[in-house]
Tab-separated table of N, CA, C and O in Angstrom:
chain	number	residue	atom	x	y	z
A	1	MET	N	17.333	-9.342	-36.898
A	1	MET	CA	16.154	-8.602	-36.474
A	1	MET	C	15.500	-9.255	-35.259
A	1	MET	O	15.027	-8.561	-34.376
A	2	LYS	N	15.494	-10.592	-35.249
A	2	LYS	CA	14.890	-11.299	-34.127
A	2	LYS	C	15.672	-11.051	-32.843
A	2	LYS	O	15.099	-10.943	-31.763
A	3	LYS	N	16.991	-10.928	-32.951
A	3	LYS	CA	17.817	-10.699	-31.775
A	3	LYS	C	17.531	-9.328	-31.178
A	3	LYS	O	17.462	-9.156	-29.962
A	4	ILE	N	17.365	-8.329	-32.007
A	4	ILE	CA	17.073	-6.980	-31.535
A	4	ILE	C	15.696	-6.927	-30.881
A	4	ILE	O	15.523	-6.325	-29.821
A	5	LEU	N	14.729	-7.561	-31.511
A	5	LEU	CA	13.383	-7.588	-30.953
A	5	LEU	C	13.355	-8.326	-29.618
A	5	LEU	O	12.716	-7.875	-28.654
A	6	THR	N	14.061	-9.444	-29.516
A	6	THR	CA	14.136	-10.197	-28.267
A	6	THR	C	14.825	-9.369	-27.188
A	6	THR	O	14.392	-9.358	-26.033
A	7	LEU	N	15.888	-8.680	-27.531
A	7	LEU	CA	16.587	-7.832	-26.580
A	7	LEU	C	15.694	-6.690	-26.098
A	7	LEU	O	15.666	-6.365	-24.907
A	8	LEU	N	14.921	-6.097	-26.981
A	8	LEU	CA	14.009	-5.019	-26.624
A	8	LEU	C	12.919	-5.504	-25.673
A	8	LEU	O	12.616	-4.851	-24.666
A	9	VAL	N	12.329	-6.650	-25.967
A	9	VAL	CA	11.293	-7.221	-25.094
A	9	VAL	C	11.881	-7.562	-23.733
A	9	VAL	O	11.266	-7.319	-22.690
A	10	LEU	N	13.074	-8.103	-23.694
A	10	LEU	CA	13.732	-8.453	-22.447
A	10	LEU	C	14.010	-7.213	-21.600
A	10	LEU	O	13.762	-7.199	-20.393
A	11	LEU	N	14.493	-6.155	-22.222
A	11	LEU	CA	14.758	-4.914	-21.490
A	11	LEU	C	13.479	-4.293	-20.940
A	11	LEU	O	13.455	-3.789	-19.817
A	12	LEU	N	12.415	-4.309	-21.707
A	12	LEU	CA	11.146	-3.750	-21.246
A	12	LEU	C	10.541	-4.580	-20.121
A	12	LEU	O	9.941	-4.052	-19.191
A	13	SER	N	10.684	-5.888	-20.190
A	13	SER	CA	10.114	-6.735	-19.139
A	13	SER	C	10.905	-6.633	-17.846
A	13	SER	O	10.357	-6.808	-16.759
A	14	LEU	N	12.195	-6.333	-17.889
A	14	LEU	CA	12.987	-6.157	-16.678
A	14	LEU	C	12.712	-4.815	-16.024
A	14	LEU	O	12.821	-4.669	-14.814
A	15	HIS	N	12.356	-3.827	-16.800
A	15	HIS	CA	12.114	-2.489	-16.276
A	15	HIS	C	10.731	-2.353	-15.629
A	15	HIS	O	10.548	-1.547	-14.737
A	16	THR	N	9.758	-3.133	-16.041
A	16	THR	CA	8.387	-3.025	-15.539
A	16	THR	C	8.263	-3.278	-14.039
A	16	THR	O	7.591	-2.505	-13.356
A	17	PRO	N	8.886	-4.311	-13.438
A	17	PRO	CA	8.732	-4.495	-11.989
A	17	PRO	C	9.309	-3.352	-11.166
A	17	PRO	O	8.880	-3.113	-10.049
A	18	LEU	N	10.264	-2.633	-11.720
A	18	LEU	CA	10.816	-1.506	-10.988
A	18	LEU	C	9.821	-0.356	-10.882
A	18	LEU	O	9.831	0.394	-9.918
A	19	LEU	N	8.971	-0.217	-11.881
A	19	LEU	CA	7.986	0.861	-11.865
A	19	LEU	C	6.787	0.544	-10.993
A	19	LEU	O	6.164	1.442	-10.441
A	20	ALA	N	6.444	-0.725	-10.874
A	20	ALA	CA	5.270	-1.117	-10.098
A	20	ALA	C	5.632	-1.150	-8.627
A	20	ALA	O	6.500	-1.899	-8.204
A	21	GLN	N	4.966	-0.309	-7.841
A	21	GLN	CA	5.192	-0.302	-6.401
A	21	GLN	C	3.919	-0.679	-5.700
A	21	GLN	O	2.828	-0.260	-6.071
A	22	ASN	N	4.054	-1.441	-4.645
A	22	ASN	CA	2.922	-1.859	-3.848
A	22	ASN	C	2.913	-1.040	-2.563
A	22	ASN	O	3.944	-0.845	-1.930
A	23	ASP	N	1.735	-0.555	-2.131
A	23	ASP	CA	1.634	0.238	-0.913
A	23	ASP	C	2.022	-0.555	0.326
A	23	ASP	O	2.416	0.013	1.328
A	24	GLN	N	1.884	-1.877	0.284
A	24	GLN	CA	2.208	-2.694	1.444
A	24	GLN	C	3.719	-2.726	1.681
A	24	GLN	O	4.158	-2.991	2.787
A	25	SER	N	4.529	-2.475	0.649
A	25	SER	CA	5.974	-2.512	0.824
A	25	SER	C	6.511	-1.199	1.395
A	25	SER	O	7.666	-1.117	1.757
A	26	GLU	N	5.680	-0.187	1.480
A	26	GLU	CA	6.104	1.104	1.991
A	26	GLU	C	6.320	1.018	3.500
A	26	GLU	O	5.533	0.433	4.224
A	27	LYS	N	7.401	1.588	3.969
A	27	LYS	CA	7.741	1.544	5.390
A	27	LYS	C	7.429	2.887	6.029
A	27	LYS	O	7.578	3.938	5.427
A	28	SER	N	7.010	2.824	7.294
A	28	SER	CA	6.726	4.029	8.041
A	28	SER	C	6.936	3.736	9.522
A	28	SER	O	6.653	2.643	9.990
A	29	ALA	N	7.423	4.715	10.248
A	29	ALA	CA	7.591	4.571	11.692
A	29	ALA	C	6.305	5.016	12.379
A	29	ALA	O	5.592	5.890	11.881
A	30	PRO	N	5.969	4.427	13.531
A	30	PRO	CA	4.767	4.851	14.237
A	30	PRO	C	4.894	6.288	14.749
A	30	PRO	O	5.981	6.727	15.109
A	31	LEU	N	3.785	7.005	14.747
A	31	LEU	CA	3.767	8.378	15.233
A	31	LEU	C	3.443	8.391	16.726
A	31	LEU	O	2.553	7.676	17.185
A	32	ASP	N	4.163	9.216	17.472
A	32	ASP	CA	3.922	9.380	18.904
A	32	ASP	C	3.338	10.756	19.164
A	32	ASP	O	3.788	11.744	18.582
A	33	ASP	N	2.363	10.826	20.049
A	33	ASP	CA	1.738	12.096	20.448
A	33	ASP	C	1.331	12.933	19.236
A	33	ASP	O	1.660	14.107	19.124
A	34	ALA	N	0.610	12.307	18.334
A	34	ALA	CA	0.157	12.990	17.127
A	34	ALA	C	-1.356	12.884	17.020
A	34	ALA	O	-1.958	11.950	17.544
A	35	GLU	N	-1.946	13.859	16.366
A	35	GLU	CA	-3.384	13.855	16.112
A	35	GLU	C	-3.605	13.917	14.604
A	35	GLU	O	-2.974	14.705	13.915
A	36	VAL	N	-4.530	13.080	14.143
A	36	VAL	CA	-4.876	13.043	12.731
A	36	VAL	C	-6.395	13.136	12.617
A	36	VAL	O	-7.112	12.444	13.328
A	37	VAL	N	-6.867	13.999	11.733
A	37	VAL	CA	-8.304	14.143	11.490
A	37	VAL	C	-8.534	13.855	10.008
A	37	VAL	O	-7.894	14.455	9.142
A	38	ARG	N	-9.438	12.925	9.735
A	38	ARG	CA	-9.757	12.571	8.352
A	38	ARG	C	-11.268	12.589	8.156
A	38	ARG	O	-12.021	12.091	8.980
A	39	ARG	N	-11.690	13.163	7.059
A	39	ARG	CA	-13.097	13.162	6.671
A	39	ARG	C	-13.271	12.048	5.650
A	39	ARG	O	-12.647	12.067	4.593
A	40	VAL	N	-14.111	11.061	5.980
A	40	VAL	CA	-14.231	9.846	5.178
A	40	VAL	C	-15.640	9.763	4.602
A	40	VAL	O	-16.632	10.010	5.306
A	41	LEU	N	-15.742	9.406	3.314
A	41	LEU	CA	-17.042	9.307	2.661
A	41	LEU	C	-17.815	8.073	3.103
A	41	LEU	O	-19.022	8.124	3.298
A	42	SER	N	-17.125	6.940	3.283
A	42	SER	CA	-17.779	5.695	3.675
A	42	SER	C	-16.887	4.960	4.669
A	42	SER	O	-15.759	4.613	4.344
A	43	LEU	N	-17.406	4.716	5.885
A	43	LEU	CA	-16.641	4.048	6.932
A	43	LEU	C	-17.399	2.814	7.406
A	43	LEU	O	-18.553	2.909	7.811
A	44	ASP	N	-16.738	1.677	7.345
A	44	ASP	CA	-17.306	0.399	7.771
A	44	ASP	C	-16.793	0.107	9.175
A	44	ASP	O	-15.610	-0.157	9.367
A	45	ILE	N	-17.695	0.161	10.171
A	45	ILE	CA	-17.339	-0.116	11.557
A	45	ILE	C	-17.973	-1.433	11.957
A	45	ILE	O	-19.188	-1.511	12.156
A	46	GLU	N	-17.157	-2.460	12.062
A	46	GLU	CA	-17.602	-3.792	12.488
A	46	GLU	C	-18.803	-4.281	11.669
A	46	GLU	O	-19.734	-4.872	12.203
A	47	GLY	N	-18.808	-3.999	10.372
A	47	GLY	CA	-19.859	-4.480	9.492
A	47	GLY	C	-20.990	-3.501	9.254
A	47	GLY	O	-21.828	-3.720	8.384
A	48	GLU	N	-21.050	-2.415	9.983
A	48	GLU	CA	-22.085	-1.398	9.789
A	48	GLU	C	-21.459	-0.199	9.073
A	48	GLU	O	-20.450	0.336	9.520
A	49	VAL	N	-22.060	0.228	7.978
A	49	VAL	CA	-21.477	1.259	7.127
A	49	VAL	C	-22.103	2.619	7.445
A	49	VAL	O	-23.328	2.761	7.495
A	50	TYR	N	-21.235	3.623	7.638
A	50	TYR	CA	-21.655	5.002	7.875
A	50	TYR	C	-21.086	5.859	6.752
A	50	TYR	O	-19.974	5.626	6.286
A	51	SER	N	-21.845	6.866	6.338
A	51	SER	CA	-21.365	7.735	5.268
A	51	SER	C	-21.160	9.148	5.788
A	51	SER	O	-21.842	9.600	6.708
A	52	ASP	N	-20.198	9.838	5.181
A	52	ASP	CA	-19.847	11.223	5.494
A	52	ASP	C	-19.568	11.401	6.987
A	52	ASP	O	-20.323	12.059	7.699
A	53	VAL	N	-18.476	10.820	7.455
A	53	VAL	CA	-18.091	10.905	8.859
A	53	VAL	C	-16.715	11.542	8.977
A	53	VAL	O	-15.953	11.625	8.021
A	54	THR	N	-16.404	12.007	10.179
A	54	THR	CA	-15.097	12.551	10.504
A	54	THR	C	-14.453	11.650	11.543
A	54	THR	O	-15.076	11.314	12.543
A	55	VAL	N	-13.206	11.269	11.297
A	55	VAL	CA	-12.481	10.372	12.194
A	55	VAL	C	-11.357	11.158	12.856
A	55	VAL	O	-10.503	11.731	12.175
A	56	PHE	N	-11.371	11.222	14.196
A	56	PHE	CA	-10.323	11.857	14.979
A	56	PHE	C	-9.460	10.749	15.569
A	56	PHE	O	-9.961	9.873	16.274
A	57	ILE	N	-8.163	10.788	15.300
A	57	ILE	CA	-7.240	9.763	15.773
A	57	ILE	C	-6.128	10.455	16.545
A	57	ILE	O	-5.508	11.402	16.043
A	58	LYS	N	-5.874	9.975	17.765
A	58	LYS	CA	-4.825	10.565	18.595
A	58	LYS	C	-3.974	9.449	19.179
A	58	LYS	O	-4.494	8.549	19.837
A	59	SER	N	-2.670	9.495	18.924
A	59	SER	CA	-1.770	8.502	19.499
A	59	SER	C	-1.211	9.042	20.813
A	59	SER	O	-0.901	10.226	20.934
A	60	ILE	N	-1.090	8.137	21.790
A	60	ILE	CA	-0.653	8.523	23.129
A	60	ILE	C	0.570	7.696	23.496
A	60	ILE	O	0.526	6.466	23.467
A	61	ARG	N	1.636	8.373	23.843
A	61	ARG	CA	2.874	7.722	24.264
A	61	ARG	C	2.708	7.255	25.719
A	61	ARG	O	2.106	7.954	26.533
A	62	PRO	N	3.256	6.092	26.076
A	62	PRO	CA	3.144	5.633	27.462
A	62	PRO	C	3.942	6.527	28.402
A	62	PRO	O	4.995	7.057	28.038
A	63	ASP	N	3.431	6.694	29.619
A	63	ASP	CA	4.115	7.531	30.592
A	63	ASP	C	5.124	6.742	31.430
A	63	ASP	O	5.877	7.314	32.183
A	64	HIS	N	5.118	5.423	31.301
A	64	HIS	CA	6.019	4.509	32.016
A	64	HIS	C	5.862	4.612	33.535
A	64	HIS	O	6.722	4.155	34.272
A	65	PHE	N	4.805	5.243	33.998
A	65	PHE	CA	4.501	5.276	35.421
A	65	PHE	C	3.297	4.380	35.703
A	65	PHE	O	3.342	3.519	36.562
A	66	PHE	N	2.216	4.610	34.954
A	66	PHE	CA	1.026	3.782	35.086
A	66	PHE	C	1.011	2.640	34.071
A	66	PHE	O	0.524	1.565	34.351
A	67	THR	N	1.515	2.904	32.884
A	67	THR	CA	1.475	1.893	31.829
A	67	THR	C	2.708	1.988	30.940
A	67	THR	O	3.333	3.046	30.845
A	68	ASP	N	3.033	0.881	30.294
A	68	ASP	CA	4.147	0.846	29.350
A	68	ASP	C	3.673	0.593	27.927
A	68	ASP	O	4.482	0.328	27.047
A	69	LYS	N	2.370	0.664	27.695
A	69	LYS	CA	1.824	0.358	26.380
A	69	LYS	C	1.390	1.629	25.662
A	69	LYS	O	0.865	2.553	26.264
A	70	TYR	N	1.604	1.613	24.352
A	70	TYR	CA	1.120	2.715	23.520
A	70	TYR	C	-0.385	2.585	23.356
A	70	TYR	O	-0.930	1.492	23.367
A	71	LYS	N	-1.059	3.720	23.186
A	71	LYS	CA	-2.508	3.735	22.979
A	71	LYS	C	-2.843	4.652	21.819
A	71	LYS	O	-2.111	5.609	21.540
A	72	VAL	N	-3.972	4.358	21.190
A	72	VAL	CA	-4.499	5.223	20.131
A	72	VAL	C	-5.984	5.409	20.390
A	72	VAL	O	-6.735	4.432	20.469
A	73	LYS	N	-6.399	6.657	20.557
A	73	LYS	CA	-7.819	6.974	20.750
A	73	LYS	C	-8.429	7.306	19.398
A	73	LYS	O	-7.885	8.103	18.637
A	74	VAL	N	-9.592	6.704	19.129
A	74	VAL	CA	-10.293	6.928	17.868
A	74	VAL	C	-11.715	7.367	18.202
A	74	VAL	O	-12.406	6.716	18.981
A	75	GLN	N	-12.131	8.462	17.594
A	75	GLN	CA	-13.495	8.955	17.765
A	75	GLN	C	-14.079	9.236	16.389
A	75	GLN	O	-13.450	9.902	15.570
A	76	VAL	N	-15.273	8.726	16.142
A	76	VAL	CA	-15.948	8.909	14.861
A	76	VAL	C	-17.208	9.734	15.110
A	76	VAL	O	-18.029	9.370	15.956
A	77	THR	N	-17.355	10.828	14.368
A	77	THR	CA	-18.551	11.660	14.473
A	77	THR	C	-19.187	11.780	13.094
A	77	THR	O	-18.508	11.701	12.072
A	78	ASP	N	-20.501	11.984	13.087
A	78	ASP	CA	-21.187	12.153	11.810
A	78	ASP	C	-21.132	13.617	11.388
A	78	ASP	O	-20.496	14.439	12.041
A	79	SER	N	-21.807	13.953	10.311
A	79	SER	CA	-21.752	15.313	9.772
A	79	SER	C	-22.417	16.337	10.692
A	79	SER	O	-22.122	17.524	10.601
A	80	ASP	N	-23.305	15.879	11.592
A	80	ASP	CA	-23.950	16.778	12.543
A	80	ASP	C	-23.131	16.985	13.810
A	80	ASP	O	-23.508	17.769	14.665
A	81	GLY	N	-22.025	16.244	13.968
A	81	GLY	CA	-21.188	16.369	15.149
A	81	GLY	C	-21.528	15.384	16.253
A	81	GLY	O	-20.944	15.451	17.332
A	82	ARG	N	-22.480	14.480	16.001
A	82	ARG	CA	-22.830	13.473	17.014
A	82	ARG	C	-21.819	12.342	16.996
A	82	ARG	O	-21.376	11.902	15.944
A	83	LYS	N	-21.457	11.865	18.192
A	83	LYS	CA	-20.513	10.770	18.317
A	83	LYS	C	-21.159	9.465	17.885
A	83	LYS	O	-22.201	9.080	18.394
A	84	ILE	N	-20.544	8.784	16.939
A	84	ILE	CA	-21.027	7.492	16.472
A	84	ILE	C	-20.294	6.362	17.178
A	84	ILE	O	-20.887	5.381	17.604
A	85	TRP	N	-18.987	6.525	17.310
A	85	TRP	CA	-18.152	5.450	17.840
A	85	TRP	C	-16.954	6.055	18.535
A	85	TRP	O	-16.375	7.041	18.073
A	86	ASN	N	-16.565	5.477	19.671
A	86	ASN	CA	-15.437	5.979	20.439
A	86	ASN	C	-14.711	4.785	21.037
A	86	ASN	O	-15.337	3.959	21.700
A	87	LYS	N	-13.407	4.689	20.828
A	87	LYS	CA	-12.670	3.529	21.323
A	87	LYS	C	-11.206	3.899	21.524
A	87	LYS	O	-10.652	4.695	20.774
A	88	THR	N	-10.579	3.301	22.529
A	88	THR	CA	-9.146	3.425	22.749
A	88	THR	C	-8.510	2.074	22.476
A	88	THR	O	-8.825	1.086	23.139
A	89	PHE	N	-7.634	2.030	21.489
A	89	PHE	CA	-6.907	0.805	21.175
A	89	PHE	C	-5.644	0.772	22.023
A	89	PHE	O	-4.805	1.673	21.929
A	90	LYS	N	-5.511	-0.248	22.848
A	90	LYS	CA	-4.325	-0.389	23.689
A	90	LYS	C	-3.304	-1.259	22.976
A	90	LYS	O	-3.653	-2.176	22.255
A	91	ASN	N	-2.043	-0.964	23.203
A	91	ASN	CA	-0.934	-1.679	22.580
A	91	ASN	C	-1.023	-1.587	21.050
A	91	ASN	O	-0.838	-2.569	20.342
A	92	ALA	N	-1.350	-0.407	20.561
A	92	ALA	CA	-1.472	-0.157	19.124
A	92	ALA	C	-0.727	1.127	18.786
A	92	ALA	O	-0.492	1.970	19.645
A	93	ASN	N	-0.355	1.252	17.525
A	93	ASN	CA	0.368	2.419	17.043
A	93	ASN	C	-0.367	3.059	15.882
A	93	ASN	O	-1.156	2.415	15.204
A	94	LEU	N	-0.066	4.324	15.641
A	94	LEU	CA	-0.626	5.084	14.530
A	94	LEU	C	0.432	5.209	13.442
A	94	LEU	O	1.560	5.619	13.709
A	95	TYR	N	0.061	4.813	12.219
A	95	TYR	CA	0.950	4.913	11.067
A	95	TYR	C	0.277	5.780	10.016
A	95	TYR	O	-0.886	5.575	9.690
A	96	VAL	N	1.020	6.743	9.464
A	96	VAL	CA	0.545	7.566	8.362
A	96	VAL	C	1.586	7.438	7.250
A	96	VAL	O	2.768	7.719	7.466
A	97	PHE	N	1.138	7.010	6.074
A	97	PHE	CA	2.042	6.774	4.959
A	97	PHE	C	2.025	7.949	3.994
A	97	PHE	O	1.084	8.758	3.989
A	98	SER	N	3.046	8.048	3.178
A	98	SER	CA	3.149	9.155	2.226
A	98	SER	C	2.052	9.094	1.167
A	98	SER	O	1.723	10.098	0.552
A	99	SER	N	1.468	7.923	0.959
A	99	SER	CA	0.370	7.800	0.000
A	99	SER	C	-0.940	8.356	0.554
A	99	SER	O	-1.921	8.450	-0.161
A	100	GLY	N	-0.973	8.709	1.852
A	100	GLY	CA	-2.174	9.236	2.468
A	100	GLY	C	-2.926	8.213	3.287
A	100	GLY	O	-3.868	8.550	3.990
A	101	GLN	N	-2.529	6.968	3.218
A	101	GLN	CA	-3.206	5.908	3.964
A	101	GLN	C	-2.875	6.026	5.445
A	101	GLN	O	-1.741	6.282	5.825
A	102	VAL	N	-3.891	5.832	6.293
A	102	VAL	CA	-3.735	5.887	7.738
A	102	VAL	C	-4.067	4.509	8.293
A	102	VAL	O	-5.092	3.927	7.930
A	103	GLN	N	-3.202	4.005	9.186
A	103	GLN	CA	-3.425	2.694	9.789
A	103	GLN	C	-3.231	2.790	11.294
A	103	GLN	O	-2.350	3.500	11.762
A	104	VAL	N	-4.045	2.044	12.024
A	104	VAL	CA	-3.907	1.921	13.467
A	104	VAL	C	-3.842	0.436	13.778
A	104	VAL	O	-4.672	-0.340	13.313
A	105	GLY	N	-2.862	0.055	14.571
A	105	GLY	CA	-2.728	-1.339	14.959
A	105	GLY	C	-1.300	-1.676	15.276
A	105	GLY	O	-0.464	-0.810	15.519
A	106	ARG	N	-1.007	-2.962	15.273
A	106	ARG	CA	0.345	-3.464	15.488
A	106	ARG	C	1.010	-3.666	14.139
A	106	ARG	O	0.355	-3.566	13.110
A	107	PRO	N	2.316	-3.987	14.116
A	107	PRO	CA	2.995	-4.082	12.814
A	107	PRO	C	2.349	-5.019	11.802
A	107	PRO	O	2.310	-4.709	10.630
A	108	ASN	N	1.825	-6.152	12.200
A	108	ASN	CA	1.207	-7.074	11.239
A	108	ASN	C	-0.284	-7.280	11.497
A	108	ASN	O	-0.852	-8.283	11.052
A	109	PHE	N	-0.924	-6.380	12.226
A	109	PHE	CA	-2.340	-6.519	12.560
A	109	PHE	C	-2.965	-5.131	12.573
A	109	PHE	O	-2.806	-4.373	13.530
A	110	ASP	N	-3.659	-4.768	11.509
A	110	ASP	CA	-4.299	-3.457	11.398
A	110	ASP	C	-5.729	-3.537	11.895
A	110	ASP	O	-6.487	-4.408	11.495
A	111	GLN	N	-6.099	-2.614	12.772
A	111	GLN	CA	-7.465	-2.567	13.289
A	111	GLN	C	-8.282	-1.461	12.630
A	111	GLN	O	-9.492	-1.528	12.617
A	112	LEU	N	-7.622	-0.448	12.111
A	112	LEU	CA	-8.294	0.647	11.415
A	112	LEU	C	-7.447	1.023	10.211
A	112	LEU	O	-6.235	1.185	10.346
A	113	VAL	N	-8.069	1.127	9.067
A	113	VAL	CA	-7.375	1.553	7.853
A	113	VAL	C	-8.266	2.558	7.136
A	113	VAL	O	-9.456	2.313	6.934
A	114	ILE	N	-7.687	3.692	6.762
A	114	ILE	CA	-8.389	4.702	5.967
A	114	ILE	C	-7.611	4.863	4.670
A	114	ILE	O	-6.424	5.174	4.683
A	115	TYR	N	-8.290	4.616	3.559
A	115	TYR	CA	-7.669	4.658	2.244
A	115	TYR	C	-7.943	5.999	1.579
A	115	TYR	O	-9.051	6.514	1.658
A	116	GLU	N	-6.931	6.529	0.881
A	116	GLU	CA	-7.107	7.747	0.110
A	116	GLU	C	-7.288	7.375	-1.351
A	116	GLU	O	-6.604	6.505	-1.867
A	117	SER	N	-8.215	8.033	-2.011
A	117	SER	CA	-8.430	7.784	-3.426
A	117	SER	C	-7.255	8.332	-4.214
A	117	SER	O	-6.784	9.441	-3.962
A	118	LYS	N	-6.797	7.569	-5.178
A	118	LYS	CA	-5.665	8.000	-5.996
A	118	LYS	C	-6.073	9.054	-7.014
A	118	LYS	O	-5.253	9.788	-7.509
A	119	PHE	N	-7.366	9.140	-7.306
A	119	PHE	CA	-7.825	10.043	-8.356
A	119	PHE	C	-8.301	11.380	-7.800
A	119	PHE	O	-7.964	12.422	-8.323
A	120	SER	N	-9.087	11.360	-6.732
A	120	SER	CA	-9.676	12.598	-6.248
A	120	SER	C	-8.886	13.243	-5.117
A	120	SER	O	-9.074	14.411	-4.826
A	121	GLY	N	-7.996	12.485	-4.442
A	121	GLY	CA	-7.251	13.036	-3.321
A	121	GLY	C	-8.067	13.105	-2.043
A	121	GLY	O	-7.615	13.624	-1.040
A	122	LYS	N	-9.281	12.567	-2.060
A	122	LYS	CA	-10.128	12.550	-0.880
A	122	LYS	C	-10.080	11.165	-0.254
A	122	LYS	O	-9.646	10.199	-0.865
A	123	TYR	N	-10.554	11.083	0.968
A	123	TYR	CA	-10.570	9.809	1.674
A	123	TYR	C	-11.926	9.153	1.425
A	123	TYR	O	-12.931	9.546	1.976
A	124	ASP	N	-11.920	8.158	0.550
A	124	ASP	CA	-13.149	7.531	0.106
A	124	ASP	C	-13.717	6.542	1.114
A	124	ASP	O	-14.896	6.537	1.373
A	125	ARG	N	-12.853	5.700	1.661
A	125	ARG	CA	-13.387	4.629	2.496
A	125	ARG	C	-12.439	4.301	3.628
A	125	ARG	O	-11.250	4.557	3.565
A	126	GLY	N	-13.024	3.724	4.662
A	126	GLY	CA	-12.251	3.290	5.809
A	126	GLY	C	-12.893	2.047	6.402
A	126	GLY	O	-14.081	1.789	6.206
A	127	ILE	N	-12.103	1.278	7.123
A	127	ILE	CA	-12.576	0.036	7.731
A	127	ILE	C	-12.059	-0.027	9.159
A	127	ILE	O	-10.873	0.237	9.398
A	128	ILE	N	-12.937	-0.390	10.102
A	128	ILE	CA	-12.540	-0.628	11.478
A	128	ILE	C	-12.963	-2.030	11.854
A	128	ILE	O	-14.135	-2.375	11.767
A	129	ARG	N	-11.996	-2.850	12.237
A	129	ARG	CA	-12.240	-4.211	12.727
A	129	ARG	C	-11.391	-4.385	13.976
A	129	ARG	O	-10.179	-4.573	13.899
A	130	GLU	N	-12.033	-4.313	15.133
A	130	GLU	CA	-11.296	-4.311	16.396
A	130	GLU	C	-10.707	-5.685	16.727
A	130	GLU	O	-9.542	-5.796	17.087
A	131	LYS	N	-11.478	-6.741	16.580
A	131	LYS	CA	-11.036	-8.068	17.011
A	131	LYS	C	-10.334	-8.859	15.914
A	131	LYS	O	-9.290	-9.431	16.133
A	132	GLU	N	-10.919	-8.885	14.710
A	132	GLU	CA	-10.343	-9.751	13.677
A	132	GLU	C	-9.337	-9.058	12.786
A	132	GLU	O	-8.622	-9.695	12.040
A	133	GLY	N	-9.266	-7.735	12.789
A	133	GLY	CA	-8.291	-7.012	11.988
A	133	GLY	C	-8.761	-6.778	10.563
A	133	GLY	O	-9.742	-7.340	10.106
A	134	VAL	N	-8.045	-5.928	9.866
A	134	VAL	CA	-8.360	-5.560	8.484
A	134	VAL	C	-7.380	-6.275	7.579
A	134	VAL	O	-6.166	-6.206	7.768
A	135	TYR	N	-7.903	-6.962	6.574
A	135	TYR	CA	-7.050	-7.676	5.620
A	135	TYR	C	-7.252	-7.145	4.233
A	135	TYR	O	-8.286	-6.743	3.851
């Protein structure tokens, strides 16, 4: 009986890591010439928190005439349509994951992250850190 119980526990413990997936392990290619619009309930911009905002994100492919760097334009407006924040990130890419998470930055340095709630399907929170990055 002990052998069967030990075998059962061993099988269950080996199967558990296969079911647990981490969002950081998900791979995605950067989007070129794409526009993403997200309505976020709470957005933290450099330490100042804004509620009920709309984030417009547009990735721009380099033209190889004037510049060779990718750019991402980010514009944040409040519920009344007033511009709160506007910035162009140079040498950055736009990533959209199947989980709904949106990231702007370089492969190991995120400057903007918008998280989707797993329960409601809405975008609950976002963080923008231009210089130090989002961790």
